[in-house]
Structure formats: structure tokens, C-alpha cells
Amino acid sequence: MVSPVATLPARPPFSLRARILTPLAAGGVRWEPDAVLEVDRSGRIASIAPSGAEPPGTESAVDVRPWVLLPGMVDLHAHLPQIPNAGLGAGLALLTWLDRYIFPLERQWSDPAVAVRLAPLAFGAFAAAGTTTTLLYGTVFAASLEAAFHAAEAHGIRAVIGKVMMDRVTYDESIDRAAILDRSLRESVELCERWHGRDEGRLRYAFTPRFAVSCTAEMLRESAAAARAAGAYWQTHVAEDRGEIAEVLRLFPEARDYVDVYDRAEGLGRRTVLAHAIHLSDRELDRLVETDTRVAHCPASNLFLASGVMPLARYLEAGLAVGLGSDVAAGPDLSIFGAMRVGAYTQNALRVVGGDSRPTLGPLEWLRMGTLDGARVLGIDDEIGSLEPGKAADLIAVDASVTAPIAGADADEPAALMSRLIFRAHPNMVRAAWVRGRALPGPE
Ligand code: GUN
Ligand code: ZN
């Protein structure tokens, strides 16, 4: 992340003079065309004040104008080992794509040295894309998760990670099939004990049964119970692809529908994040809302693979808690700005082709979904997700000038500025990212 400013602060305390745009916990946004954001010694936002009215001691703020400070993006769904394949396999059906492109790739992480090499690069790439919080899937190999957590710890990103659990279909050729459930649970519990809550909650654990196609009912139930016992997250995929749904209904004939498979496993609730949820019946939607289960919306993935179109407006109207995910590598782009863009196009298509007349989201609503709503999904919105005094200084500095179509046509009004960041996102527009006021390295 190259900076024209020689002295970008690497550690707290510091103050930045910049443009500032953030959603607010109370609703709406705050837009400051010229303000000073002060980060205290502990890495929290101490104050945000219009320039000229800044508190004493912050006059020496590092001036990064015309860059704009935003809260760091929250990516609620990505697969760490899949990043090398990003952009490959468009248009395939999910189950074909997994067999052809993904399981062979994840199998390479049976050698922990592969994880040791790739995980730091991956975290650097997420930070360069503006993501400061990630909810990730690893692989089935425990040693690779250990390496991933160590890499996240050293990098500084906020990360929730889980070892993938698969006891019905797996790509681990070395495993003793009779012992697979016990071993997967034991290794997951051990990883959770070691990493959940590390560095004052910056690193957390998510029990991660891959999806109902690859897990027995027992695996789903036991992993959900272990997550509950540890106060950790539980994540899996749901209703992504028509072929997948048919397979789940074949494997679980006793279930009323896909969501019911997870309901019977006692997997629904406020610590659960389900990826995709594209094809939900009204009953399934109501049940997710009723149980306060949360969803990672991954629009770029949904159209990269031939998965489908999420009826987002219908879900939001029903009160579903939704944030955004890149779903790399089914999503080709690590950027949550990219997820916003494809999400917006998807909603437009749904309106003109799908006949959905509900309102679509505007740029500032996409900003909220990619930041504060994502933090809410994870239950950490008291800590991150917006730039407000008292919250952790998880933020990014964005150079919007590279999104202008021609010199001099810069946007200087918040919705227009955000619209440019979404629809004309530039790969190098994020110039710096901080978590708790500590600068995150890019992909060196
Ligand atoms: N369903 C089960 N595994 C996966 C995966 O790796 N990616 C996506 N997009 N869907 C899945
Ligand atoms: Zn996924």
C-alpha cells in the first residue's frame, strides 16, 4: 500500500486530518469534509472534530487529505486456502466447481508449509482491499489452521477462522474414516481453546462444518454444541445452488427443507453465520429471523458460479440480519467494494427482470452493510463497524481521486463519493488500513 504521505502512522496514538465518512450506530451517516480523527494510546477513537475545532494536542495531525477515512470493511465469508484460484471456474455448478477447482487446492494445505507461505500473503491482500475484519474458512487440516492463526496474529487483522469439518465427503485421503468425527471435533475444540479470544478478542474461532452435503447430522449437531459450549461462532453454507439443495434433501429425507437440517442440529441462533441463503422459502426465511440467525450475502460469488440471485430486499423487509462476504474464491474479488457493486447490479436486475418492486439500496446503505451491519452480524458492533468515539480505530484511508473518470471530476458529496468507490473501485484506492490504530501490512 504505497503512500505519498511519508509519515503515515503505524501505531497509536496519532491523529489524522482527512475527509471522513461513516455510518452511525444511531442511524444515518456522518460526513466531514475536513476533520481530525484522534486515536488514543490504546487504539481507540478518542475524538472526531471538524478541522479548526479539534481538541488540544491534535494540531500536529498527519494530513492525508483528500483521502477519505472509512471504517474498515467486514468480510463475513471467505475461504483462506482458495485465494490462489480467485477468478477461475466461472459459470460452473457448485458441486462440480468444488470437485474440480477447490478440493485439490485445499488438499495442498495438508503440508503446513503451504499455509505458512500463503496465509500472510492472503491477509496482506485482504488489508489492501480495505478489509480489516474477516470471517474465514480454513481447510480440514488442523496444522494449517494453526499456521493461519499465527499469520493473522502477526499481521494484525481481526479474524474469525475455523477448521473445515467434513465427515461424509472429504478430500483428506489420509484420514481414518471411522475416527473422522471424533478427530475433527477434538481438533476443532483444541484450536478453539487456543485461539478463541486471543489478543483481547481480535482473533476468534468459528466451528465450521462445511455444509450439509459433506457432514452427517451428528457432525452438525456436535459442532453446534461445541460452539455453544465455547461461546464461539458456528458457520456453514446454506441454499446456494439448486443441485446442492437437491442433494441435501436427498441426504436428509427427514428434514422439511435445507434450513431445517441445521435447525434439527440446533445450529441456528445469533452466533451462527450462514453463507449465501439464496434460495429460501418463506418458512426458511421466517425461521432464520425467528432464531436471530445471521447471513453472509456474497453477490459476486452468486453470479460468478451459476448459483442464483438473492432476493435481498425481501430478506431485509423480513428483518434478516445480513452483512457482506467476498466468498473468495467462488467470488473472484477480495474486495467488499466489489461485493457491493455486484450486489447493486443484482438488485437492479431483480427489479427489471424478476419483477421485485421493493426499493434497492443506495451507496450509503451499501457502506453500512459492508461495515456496521457486518459487525452486527458478528455481535461486535459495540467495538467496530463505524468511526465513533470509544470504538476501536479499525479504519481505512481511501484515495478516491483514482475513481474519478477524468481529472477534475472528483465527487465531494458523500453519496456520490461512495458511489464512485463502489462502481468505479480501483485496485489501489485503499492506501492504508489500521486495526486498533496499528497499521496492517499489505501484500509485500
Ligand atoms: N459450499 C461448500 N463449500 C463451498 C465453498 O468452498 N465455496 C462455496 N461458494 N460454497 C461452498
Ligand atoms: Zn463459501
Tab-separated table of C-alpha atoms and ligand atoms in Angstrom:
chain	number	residue	atom	x	y	z
A	1	MET	CA	0.000	0.000	0.000
A	2	VAL	CA	2.108	2.859	-1.345
A	3	SER	CA	1.592	6.245	0.220
A	4	PRO	CA	2.529	9.715	-0.982
A	5	VAL	CA	2.485	10.709	2.688
A	6	ALA	CA	5.921	9.899	4.087
A	7	THR	CA	4.810	9.684	7.674
A	8	LEU	CA	1.693	7.538	7.840
A	9	PRO	CA	1.325	6.497	11.462
A	10	ALA	CA	1.973	2.839	12.217
A	11	ARG	CA	0.946	2.734	15.881
A	12	PRO	CA	-1.267	4.627	18.274
A	13	PRO	CA	-1.524	7.309	19.474
A	14	PHE	CA	-1.916	9.523	16.395
A	15	SER	CA	-4.272	11.946	14.696
A	16	LEU	CA	-5.253	12.117	11.045
A	17	ARG	CA	-6.664	15.090	9.195
A	18	ALA	CA	-8.873	13.841	6.363
A	19	ARG	CA	-12.310	13.639	4.889
A	20	ILE	CA	-14.393	11.239	6.985
A	21	LEU	CA	-17.410	9.161	6.028
A	22	THR	CA	-19.016	6.644	8.360
A	23	PRO	CA	-22.358	5.088	9.171
A	24	LEU	CA	-23.542	5.848	12.692
A	25	ALA	CA	-24.819	3.338	15.225
A	26	ALA	CA	-27.853	5.533	15.826
A	27	GLY	CA	-28.661	5.579	12.090
A	28	GLY	CA	-27.628	7.752	9.166
A	29	VAL	CA	-24.098	8.739	8.326
A	30	ARG	CA	-21.556	11.286	9.429
A	31	TRP	CA	-19.760	13.180	6.682
A	32	GLU	CA	-16.905	15.507	7.472
A	33	PRO	CA	-15.274	17.266	4.518
A	34	ASP	CA	-12.297	18.246	6.677
A	35	ALA	CA	-11.853	16.822	10.164
A	36	VAL	CA	-9.342	15.434	12.617
A	37	LEU	CA	-9.720	11.884	13.894
A	38	GLU	CA	-7.772	11.218	17.065
A	39	VAL	CA	-6.658	7.716	18.063
A	40	ASP	CA	-5.617	7.296	21.688
A	41	ARG	CA	-2.789	5.246	23.114
A	42	SER	CA	-4.986	2.148	23.463
A	43	GLY	CA	-6.011	2.220	19.783
A	44	ARG	CA	-9.483	3.676	20.327
A	45	ILE	CA	-11.045	6.635	18.598
A	46	ALA	CA	-10.813	9.455	21.120
A	47	SER	CA	-12.467	12.202	19.088
A	48	ILE	CA	-13.586	13.303	15.644
A	49	ALA	CA	-13.858	17.047	15.224
A	50	PRO	CA	-14.089	19.405	12.274
A	51	SER	CA	-10.722	20.875	11.484
A	52	GLY	CA	-10.275	24.101	13.423
A	53	ALA	CA	-12.340	22.755	16.329
A	54	GLU	CA	-10.027	19.849	17.114
A	55	PRO	CA	-9.048	19.233	20.738
A	56	PRO	CA	-5.681	20.461	22.032
A	57	GLY	CA	-2.795	18.154	21.194
A	58	THR	CA	-4.109	17.092	17.799
A	59	GLU	CA	-2.903	20.127	15.828
A	60	SER	CA	0.005	18.007	14.643
A	61	ALA	CA	-2.361	15.604	12.889
A	62	VAL	CA	-0.957	13.867	9.813
A	63	ASP	CA	-2.729	15.499	6.897
A	64	VAL	CA	-3.858	12.866	4.389
A	65	ARG	CA	-6.439	14.994	2.583
A	66	PRO	CA	-8.067	14.475	0.117
A	67	TRP	CA	-8.106	10.853	1.211
A	68	VAL	CA	-11.255	9.757	2.961
A	69	LEU	CA	-11.344	7.709	6.157
A	70	LEU	CA	-13.942	4.946	6.304
A	71	PRO	CA	-14.494	2.153	8.801
A	72	GLY	CA	-12.609	-0.980	7.727
A	73	MET	CA	-14.695	-3.395	5.693
A	74	VAL	CA	-16.096	-6.532	7.344
A	75	ASP	CA	-15.906	-9.627	5.132
A	76	LEU	CA	-18.267	-12.230	6.558
A	77	HIS	CA	-17.344	-15.063	4.245
A	78	ALA	CA	-14.116	-16.097	2.536
A	79	HIS	CA	-12.007	-19.228	2.122
A	80	LEU	CA	-8.380	-18.612	3.015
A	81	PRO	CA	-6.839	-21.537	1.070
A	82	GLN	CA	-8.837	-20.797	-2.071
A	83	ILE	CA	-7.318	-17.397	-2.812
A	84	PRO	CA	-4.831	-18.701	-5.432
A	85	ASN	CA	-7.800	-19.814	-7.554
A	86	ALA	CA	-9.667	-16.493	-7.495
A	87	GLY	CA	-11.145	-15.768	-10.905
A	88	LEU	CA	-11.086	-19.362	-12.162
A	89	GLY	CA	-14.064	-21.547	-12.972
A	90	ALA	CA	-16.817	-19.060	-13.804
A	91	GLY	CA	-20.256	-20.399	-14.560
A	92	LEU	CA	-19.823	-23.845	-13.077
A	93	ALA	CA	-22.360	-25.548	-10.849
A	94	LEU	CA	-21.200	-25.516	-7.223
A	95	LEU	CA	-20.630	-29.240	-6.717
A	96	THR	CA	-18.669	-29.550	-9.991
A	97	TRP	CA	-16.571	-26.493	-9.134
A	98	LEU	CA	-15.754	-27.857	-5.672
A	99	ASP	CA	-14.560	-31.179	-7.091
A	100	ARG	CA	-12.633	-29.682	-9.978
A	101	TYR	CA	-11.129	-26.475	-8.591
A	102	ILE	CA	-11.371	-26.432	-4.833
A	103	PHE	CA	-10.849	-29.761	-3.126
A	104	PRO	CA	-7.490	-30.356	-4.906
A	105	LEU	CA	-6.395	-26.857	-3.877
A	106	GLU	CA	-7.386	-27.246	-0.234
A	107	ARG	CA	-5.672	-30.662	-0.148
A	108	GLN	CA	-2.352	-28.857	-0.745
A	109	TRP	CA	-2.679	-27.415	2.775
A	110	SER	CA	-2.076	-30.909	4.201
A	111	ASP	CA	1.507	-29.604	4.103
A	112	PRO	CA	1.528	-26.852	6.765
A	113	ALA	CA	4.398	-25.145	4.937
A	114	VAL	CA	1.905	-24.175	2.242
A	115	ALA	CA	-0.247	-22.408	4.836
A	116	VAL	CA	2.802	-20.765	6.391
A	117	ARG	CA	3.700	-19.330	2.982
A	118	LEU	CA	0.251	-18.322	1.739
A	119	ALA	CA	-1.658	-17.125	4.815
A	120	PRO	CA	0.441	-13.966	5.367
A	121	LEU	CA	0.041	-13.082	1.681
A	122	ALA	CA	-3.695	-13.586	1.967
A	123	PHE	CA	-4.026	-11.306	4.993
A	124	GLY	CA	-1.959	-8.655	3.225
A	125	ALA	CA	-4.266	-8.906	0.222
A	126	PHE	CA	-7.383	-8.542	2.376
A	127	ALA	CA	-5.934	-5.447	4.049
A	128	ALA	CA	-5.007	-3.948	0.668
A	129	ALA	CA	-8.623	-4.449	-0.398
A	130	GLY	CA	-9.791	-2.488	2.654
A	131	THR	CA	-10.904	-5.416	4.795
A	132	THR	CA	-9.976	-5.183	8.462
A	133	THR	CA	-12.266	-7.942	9.804
A	134	THR	CA	-12.662	-11.377	8.191
A	135	LEU	CA	-14.705	-14.473	8.923
A	136	LEU	CA	-12.822	-17.294	7.241
A	137	TYR	CA	-12.872	-20.961	6.411
A	138	GLY	CA	-9.545	-22.803	6.537
A	139	THR	CA	-9.089	-26.396	5.417
A	140	VAL	CA	-9.690	-29.749	7.146
A	141	PHE	CA	-6.043	-29.898	8.296
A	142	ALA	CA	-5.535	-28.706	11.882
A	143	ALA	CA	-1.869	-27.788	11.425
A	144	SER	CA	-2.792	-25.426	8.597
A	145	LEU	CA	-5.244	-23.657	10.921
A	146	GLU	CA	-2.538	-23.237	13.497
A	147	ALA	CA	-0.424	-21.574	10.800
A	148	ALA	CA	-3.340	-19.396	9.683
A	149	PHE	CA	-3.988	-18.147	13.216
A	150	HIS	CA	-0.299	-17.419	13.748
A	151	ALA	CA	-0.243	-15.457	10.494
A	152	ALA	CA	-3.334	-13.453	11.497
A	153	GLU	CA	-1.847	-12.793	14.914
A	154	ALA	CA	1.363	-11.450	13.383
A	155	HIS	CA	-0.367	-9.474	10.630
A	156	GLY	CA	-2.759	-7.562	12.874
A	157	ILE	CA	-6.034	-8.165	11.018
A	158	ARG	CA	-9.166	-9.004	13.003
A	159	ALA	CA	-10.049	-12.593	12.102
A	160	VAL	CA	-12.530	-15.305	12.978
A	161	ILE	CA	-11.305	-18.575	11.489
A	162	GLY	CA	-12.409	-22.191	11.590
A	163	LYS	CA	-11.105	-25.596	10.621
A	164	VAL	CA	-13.380	-27.052	7.946
A	165	MET	CA	-15.262	-30.115	9.193
A	166	MET	CA	-16.275	-32.823	6.696
A	167	ASP	CA	-17.176	-36.355	7.768
A	168	ARG	CA	-19.420	-37.520	4.918
A	169	VAL	CA	-17.401	-36.363	1.922
A	170	THR	CA	-13.804	-35.261	2.464
A	171	TYR	CA	-10.671	-34.570	0.434
A	172	ASP	CA	-8.379	-35.771	3.237
A	173	GLU	CA	-7.128	-39.034	1.813
A	174	SER	CA	-5.058	-39.877	4.893
A	175	ILE	CA	-7.843	-39.888	7.443
A	176	ASP	CA	-9.208	-42.948	9.208
A	177	ARG	CA	-12.868	-42.758	8.200
A	178	ALA	CA	-14.107	-44.489	11.363
A	179	ALA	CA	-12.447	-41.828	13.541
A	180	ILE	CA	-13.192	-38.789	11.440
A	181	LEU	CA	-15.996	-37.263	13.530
A	182	ASP	CA	-14.167	-37.587	16.845
A	183	ARG	CA	-10.914	-36.332	15.447
A	184	SER	CA	-12.441	-33.375	13.650
A	185	LEU	CA	-14.307	-32.342	16.798
A	186	ARG	CA	-11.292	-32.782	19.050
A	187	GLU	CA	-9.036	-30.767	16.751
A	188	SER	CA	-11.648	-28.037	16.413
A	189	VAL	CA	-12.138	-27.805	20.173
A	190	GLU	CA	-8.376	-27.630	20.701
A	191	LEU	CA	-7.993	-24.856	18.140
A	192	CYS	CA	-10.898	-23.000	19.734
A	193	GLU	CA	-9.358	-23.318	23.185
A	194	ARG	CA	-6.060	-21.952	21.927
A	195	TRP	CA	-7.303	-19.129	19.726
A	196	HIS	CA	-10.834	-18.013	20.601
A	197	GLY	CA	-10.498	-14.591	22.238
A	198	ARG	CA	-6.736	-14.265	21.662
A	199	ASP	CA	-5.292	-10.743	21.761
A	200	GLU	CA	-8.263	-9.329	23.662
A	201	GLY	CA	-10.764	-10.730	21.204
A	202	ARG	CA	-9.046	-9.767	17.961
A	203	LEU	CA	-8.858	-13.455	16.997
A	204	ARG	CA	-11.849	-15.742	17.413
A	205	TYR	CA	-12.939	-19.220	16.499
A	206	ALA	CA	-15.807	-20.458	14.347
A	207	PHE	CA	-16.788	-24.115	14.305
A	208	THR	CA	-17.051	-24.742	10.575
A	209	PRO	CA	-18.941	-27.768	9.282
A	210	ARG	CA	-18.585	-27.135	5.536
A	211	PHE	CA	-22.233	-27.731	4.534
A	212	ALA	CA	-24.892	-30.400	4.843
A	213	VAL	CA	-23.633	-32.237	1.755
A	214	SER	CA	-20.313	-33.017	3.413
A	215	CYS	CA	-21.481	-33.512	7.011
A	216	THR	CA	-23.554	-36.090	8.850
A	217	ALA	CA	-26.361	-34.982	11.142
A	218	GLU	CA	-24.160	-35.977	14.055
A	219	MET	CA	-21.287	-33.769	12.894
A	220	LEU	CA	-23.642	-30.835	12.519
A	221	ARG	CA	-25.157	-31.379	15.964
A	222	GLU	CA	-21.858	-31.976	17.774
A	223	SER	CA	-20.140	-28.983	16.191
A	224	ALA	CA	-23.077	-26.717	17.078
A	225	ALA	CA	-22.994	-27.984	20.677
A	226	ALA	CA	-19.231	-27.384	20.873
A	227	ALA	CA	-19.640	-23.838	19.540
A	228	ARG	CA	-22.359	-23.131	22.099
A	229	ALA	CA	-20.268	-24.528	24.947
A	230	ALA	CA	-17.293	-22.363	23.973
A	231	GLY	CA	-19.270	-19.198	23.171
A	232	ALA	CA	-17.712	-19.412	19.707
A	233	TYR	CA	-19.301	-18.946	16.273
A	234	TRP	CA	-20.800	-21.627	14.050
A	235	GLN	CA	-20.600	-21.134	10.288
A	236	THR	CA	-21.682	-23.135	7.290
A	237	HIS	CA	-23.236	-22.732	3.828
A	238	VAL	CA	-26.943	-22.875	3.037
A	239	ALA	CA	-29.175	-22.834	-0.068
A	240	GLU	CA	-26.521	-21.675	-2.511
A	241	ASP	CA	-27.204	-23.790	-5.577
A	242	ARG	CA	-30.146	-25.824	-6.879
A	243	GLY	CA	-28.069	-29.004	-7.308
A	244	GLU	CA	-26.726	-28.641	-3.770
A	245	ILE	CA	-30.223	-28.201	-2.352
A	246	ALA	CA	-31.489	-31.318	-4.130
A	247	GLU	CA	-28.558	-33.295	-2.736
A	248	VAL	CA	-29.224	-32.074	0.807
A	249	LEU	CA	-32.880	-33.053	0.609
A	250	ARG	CA	-31.831	-36.495	-0.664
A	251	LEU	CA	-29.331	-36.939	2.200
A	252	PHE	CA	-31.701	-35.653	4.911
A	253	PRO	CA	-35.141	-37.007	3.946
A	254	GLU	CA	-36.489	-36.331	7.427
A	255	ALA	CA	-35.863	-32.560	7.086
A	256	ARG	CA	-38.619	-30.216	5.885
A	257	ASP	CA	-36.102	-28.131	3.938
A	258	TYR	CA	-32.433	-27.088	3.964
A	259	VAL	CA	-32.712	-24.696	6.913
A	260	ASP	CA	-34.452	-27.448	8.872
A	261	VAL	CA	-31.319	-29.615	8.574
A	262	TYR	CA	-29.404	-27.017	10.588
A	263	ASP	CA	-32.370	-26.354	12.866
A	264	ARG	CA	-32.527	-30.032	13.836
A	265	ALA	CA	-28.810	-29.861	14.625
A	266	GLU	CA	-29.563	-26.905	16.932
A	267	GLY	CA	-27.276	-24.826	14.786
A	268	LEU	CA	-29.459	-21.734	14.376
A	269	GLY	CA	-29.016	-18.637	16.531
A	270	ARG	CA	-27.218	-15.343	16.945
A	271	ARG	CA	-23.721	-16.879	16.895
A	272	THR	CA	-24.378	-18.562	13.554
A	273	VAL	CA	-23.397	-17.121	10.186
A	274	LEU	CA	-24.826	-18.879	7.145
A	275	ALA	CA	-23.266	-18.105	3.789
A	276	HIS	CA	-25.405	-17.407	0.706
A	277	ALA	CA	-29.000	-18.320	1.653
A	278	ILE	CA	-30.045	-17.503	-1.898
A	279	HIS	CA	-32.976	-19.849	-2.361
A	280	LEU	CA	-35.042	-19.646	0.837
A	281	SER	CA	-38.747	-20.403	1.165
A	282	ASP	CA	-40.829	-18.042	3.306
A	283	ARG	CA	-40.779	-20.673	6.026
A	284	GLU	CA	-36.998	-20.864	5.991
A	285	LEU	CA	-36.664	-17.089	5.998
A	286	ASP	CA	-39.075	-16.748	8.925
A	287	ARG	CA	-37.197	-19.398	10.864
A	288	LEU	CA	-33.848	-17.647	10.371
A	289	VAL	CA	-35.355	-14.358	11.530
A	290	GLU	CA	-37.120	-16.020	14.476
A	291	THR	CA	-33.869	-17.623	15.681
A	292	ASP	CA	-31.800	-14.451	15.002
A	293	THR	CA	-29.523	-16.416	12.673
A	294	ARG	CA	-27.262	-14.233	10.548
A	295	VAL	CA	-26.446	-14.369	6.835
A	296	ALA	CA	-23.383	-13.518	4.743
A	297	HIS	CA	-24.550	-12.194	1.385
A	298	CYS	CA	-21.967	-12.936	-1.321
A	299	PRO	CA	-23.364	-11.484	-4.543
A	300	ALA	CA	-20.173	-11.672	-6.607
A	301	SER	CA	-19.839	-15.358	-5.823
A	302	ASN	CA	-23.508	-15.992	-6.543
A	303	LEU	CA	-23.121	-14.739	-10.101
A	304	PHE	CA	-19.561	-15.990	-10.702
A	305	LEU	CA	-20.741	-19.512	-10.104
A	306	ALA	CA	-24.164	-20.048	-11.618
A	307	SER	CA	-25.774	-20.069	-8.166
A	308	GLY	CA	-28.593	-17.543	-8.285
A	309	VAL	CA	-29.864	-14.166	-7.209
A	310	MET	CA	-30.556	-13.400	-3.568
A	311	PRO	CA	-33.830	-11.508	-3.004
A	312	LEU	CA	-32.086	-9.139	-0.615
A	313	ALA	CA	-34.914	-6.606	-0.316
A	314	ARG	CA	-37.371	-9.357	0.638
A	315	TYR	CA	-34.968	-10.609	3.300
A	316	LEU	CA	-34.314	-7.159	4.747
A	317	GLU	CA	-38.042	-6.455	4.860
A	318	ALA	CA	-38.454	-9.675	6.865
A	319	GLY	CA	-35.834	-8.448	9.350
A	320	LEU	CA	-32.983	-10.824	8.493
A	321	ALA	CA	-29.522	-9.773	9.739
A	322	VAL	CA	-27.355	-9.579	6.613
A	323	GLY	CA	-23.761	-8.495	6.003
A	324	LEU	CA	-21.465	-8.900	3.009
A	325	GLY	CA	-18.940	-11.553	2.049
A	326	SER	CA	-16.426	-11.819	-0.773
A	327	ASP	CA	-16.567	-15.625	-0.753
A	328	VAL	CA	-13.176	-15.849	-2.382
A	329	ALA	CA	-12.601	-17.952	-4.447
A	330	ALA	CA	-16.166	-18.521	-5.686
A	331	GLY	CA	-16.144	-14.742	-5.538
A	332	PRO	CA	-13.361	-13.552	-7.857
A	333	ASP	CA	-12.610	-10.365	-5.914
A	334	LEU	CA	-11.331	-9.961	-2.349
A	335	SER	CA	-12.854	-6.505	-2.136
A	336	ILE	CA	-16.070	-5.798	-0.251
A	337	PHE	CA	-16.459	-2.754	-2.510
A	338	GLY	CA	-16.674	-5.319	-5.315
A	339	ALA	CA	-19.332	-7.258	-3.408
A	340	MET	CA	-21.315	-4.020	-3.055
A	341	ARG	CA	-21.055	-3.366	-6.782
A	342	VAL	CA	-22.250	-6.790	-7.873
A	343	GLY	CA	-24.890	-6.704	-5.143
A	344	ALA	CA	-26.249	-3.438	-6.528
A	345	TYR	CA	-26.305	-4.764	-10.097
A	346	THR	CA	-28.015	-7.908	-8.842
A	347	GLN	CA	-30.771	-5.927	-7.144
A	348	ASN	CA	-31.288	-3.828	-10.279
A	349	ALA	CA	-31.600	-6.994	-12.360
A	350	LEU	CA	-34.075	-8.427	-9.881
A	351	ARG	CA	-36.193	-5.325	-10.236
A	352	VAL	CA	-36.295	-5.260	-14.026
A	353	VAL	CA	-36.246	-8.997	-14.752
A	354	GLY	CA	-37.510	-10.542	-11.531
A	355	GLY	CA	-40.382	-8.093	-11.001
A	356	ASP	CA	-39.356	-7.157	-7.444
A	357	SER	CA	-40.577	-3.602	-6.895
A	358	ARG	CA	-39.075	-3.189	-3.431
A	359	PRO	CA	-36.527	-0.358	-3.116
A	360	THR	CA	-32.882	-1.085	-3.868
A	361	LEU	CA	-30.038	0.056	-1.639
A	362	GLY	CA	-28.214	3.325	-2.225
A	363	PRO	CA	-24.418	3.751	-1.920
A	364	LEU	CA	-24.524	4.801	1.732
A	365	GLU	CA	-26.701	1.794	2.587
A	366	TRP	CA	-24.162	-0.493	0.921
A	367	LEU	CA	-21.466	1.189	3.014
A	368	ARG	CA	-23.459	0.371	6.132
A	369	MET	CA	-23.954	-3.232	5.080
A	370	GLY	CA	-20.234	-3.698	4.408
A	371	THR	CA	-19.191	-2.237	7.766
A	372	LEU	CA	-21.604	-1.747	10.671
A	373	ASP	CA	-24.084	-4.437	9.611
A	374	GLY	CA	-21.204	-6.905	9.222
A	375	ALA	CA	-20.042	-6.026	12.721
A	376	ARG	CA	-23.609	-6.546	13.969
A	377	VAL	CA	-23.732	-9.974	12.373
A	378	LEU	CA	-20.640	-10.867	14.396
A	379	GLY	CA	-22.050	-9.241	17.542
A	380	ILE	CA	-19.097	-6.823	17.796
A	381	ASP	CA	-20.763	-3.591	16.671
A	382	ASP	CA	-20.089	-2.045	20.070
A	383	GLU	CA	-16.388	-2.384	19.186
A	384	ILE	CA	-16.074	-1.806	15.414
A	385	GLY	CA	-18.065	-1.055	12.248
A	386	SER	CA	-18.235	2.740	12.433
A	387	LEU	CA	-15.949	5.637	13.226
A	388	GLU	CA	-17.305	6.891	16.531
A	389	PRO	CA	-15.541	7.922	19.735
A	390	GLY	CA	-14.966	4.963	22.042
A	391	LYS	CA	-14.773	2.400	19.241
A	392	ALA	CA	-11.595	0.659	18.154
A	393	ALA	CA	-9.691	2.506	15.432
A	394	ASP	CA	-10.330	-0.082	12.712
A	395	LEU	CA	-10.259	2.153	9.676
A	396	ILE	CA	-9.043	2.601	6.136
A	397	ALA	CA	-7.756	5.581	4.158
A	398	VAL	CA	-9.057	5.648	0.613
A	399	ASP	CA	-7.798	7.759	-2.272
A	400	ALA	CA	-10.999	8.456	-4.174
A	401	SER	CA	-9.203	10.500	-6.830
A	402	VAL	CA	-8.313	7.297	-8.704
A	403	THR	CA	-12.034	6.601	-9.133
A	404	ALA	CA	-12.709	9.848	-10.996
A	405	PRO	CA	-13.458	9.270	-14.698
A	406	ILE	CA	-11.435	12.312	-15.772
A	407	ALA	CA	-9.206	14.768	-13.930
A	408	GLY	CA	-11.220	17.330	-12.028
A	409	ALA	CA	-14.426	15.271	-11.894
A	410	ASP	CA	-13.954	14.213	-8.266
A	411	ALA	CA	-17.011	13.604	-6.095
A	412	ASP	CA	-17.209	15.765	-2.991
A	413	GLU	CA	-20.604	14.802	-1.622
A	414	PRO	CA	-20.937	11.603	0.479
A	415	ALA	CA	-23.380	9.530	-1.609
A	416	ALA	CA	-21.566	10.439	-4.836
A	417	LEU	CA	-18.189	9.674	-3.309
A	418	MET	CA	-19.360	6.288	-2.061
A	419	SER	CA	-20.992	5.579	-5.405
A	420	ARG	CA	-17.622	6.090	-7.110
A	421	LEU	CA	-15.887	3.791	-4.613
A	422	ILE	CA	-18.452	1.098	-5.395
A	423	PHE	CA	-18.958	1.441	-9.135
A	424	ARG	CA	-15.511	2.680	-10.121
A	425	ALA	CA	-13.494	0.887	-7.458
A	426	HIS	CA	-9.776	0.926	-8.214
A	427	PRO	CA	-7.480	-1.901	-7.037
A	428	ASN	CA	-5.091	0.596	-5.430
A	429	MET	CA	-7.571	3.038	-3.954
A	430	VAL	CA	-7.129	1.762	-0.373
A	431	ARG	CA	-3.912	3.432	0.745
A	432	ALA	CA	-3.764	2.284	4.367
A	433	ALA	CA	-5.628	0.136	6.870
A	434	TRP	CA	-5.433	0.054	10.660
A	435	VAL	CA	-6.825	-2.269	13.332
A	436	ARG	CA	-6.829	-0.730	16.804
A	437	GLY	CA	-4.663	2.008	15.347
A	438	ARG	CA	-1.986	-0.436	14.188
A	439	ALA	CA	-1.174	-0.273	10.504
A	440	LEU	CA	-1.791	-3.514	8.615
A	441	PRO	CA	0.879	-4.605	6.141
A	442	GLY	CA	-0.213	-5.006	2.536
A	443	PRO	CA	0.810	-7.864	0.252
A	444	GLU	CA	4.558	-7.231	0.205
B	1	GUN	N1	-20.276	-24.889	-0.318
B	1	GUN	C1	-19.486	-25.806	0.282
B	1	GUN	N2	-18.195	-25.479	0.166
B	1	GUN	C2	-18.151	-24.328	-0.500
B	1	GUN	C3	-17.088	-23.481	-0.923
B	1	GUN	O1	-15.910	-23.728	-0.699
B	1	GUN	N3	-17.445	-22.352	-1.590
B	1	GUN	C4	-18.745	-22.048	-1.854
B	1	GUN	N4	-19.034	-20.934	-2.505
B	1	GUN	N5	-19.758	-22.832	-1.469
B	1	GUN	C5	-19.459	-23.949	-0.798
B	2	ZN	ZN	-18.081	-20.319	0.835
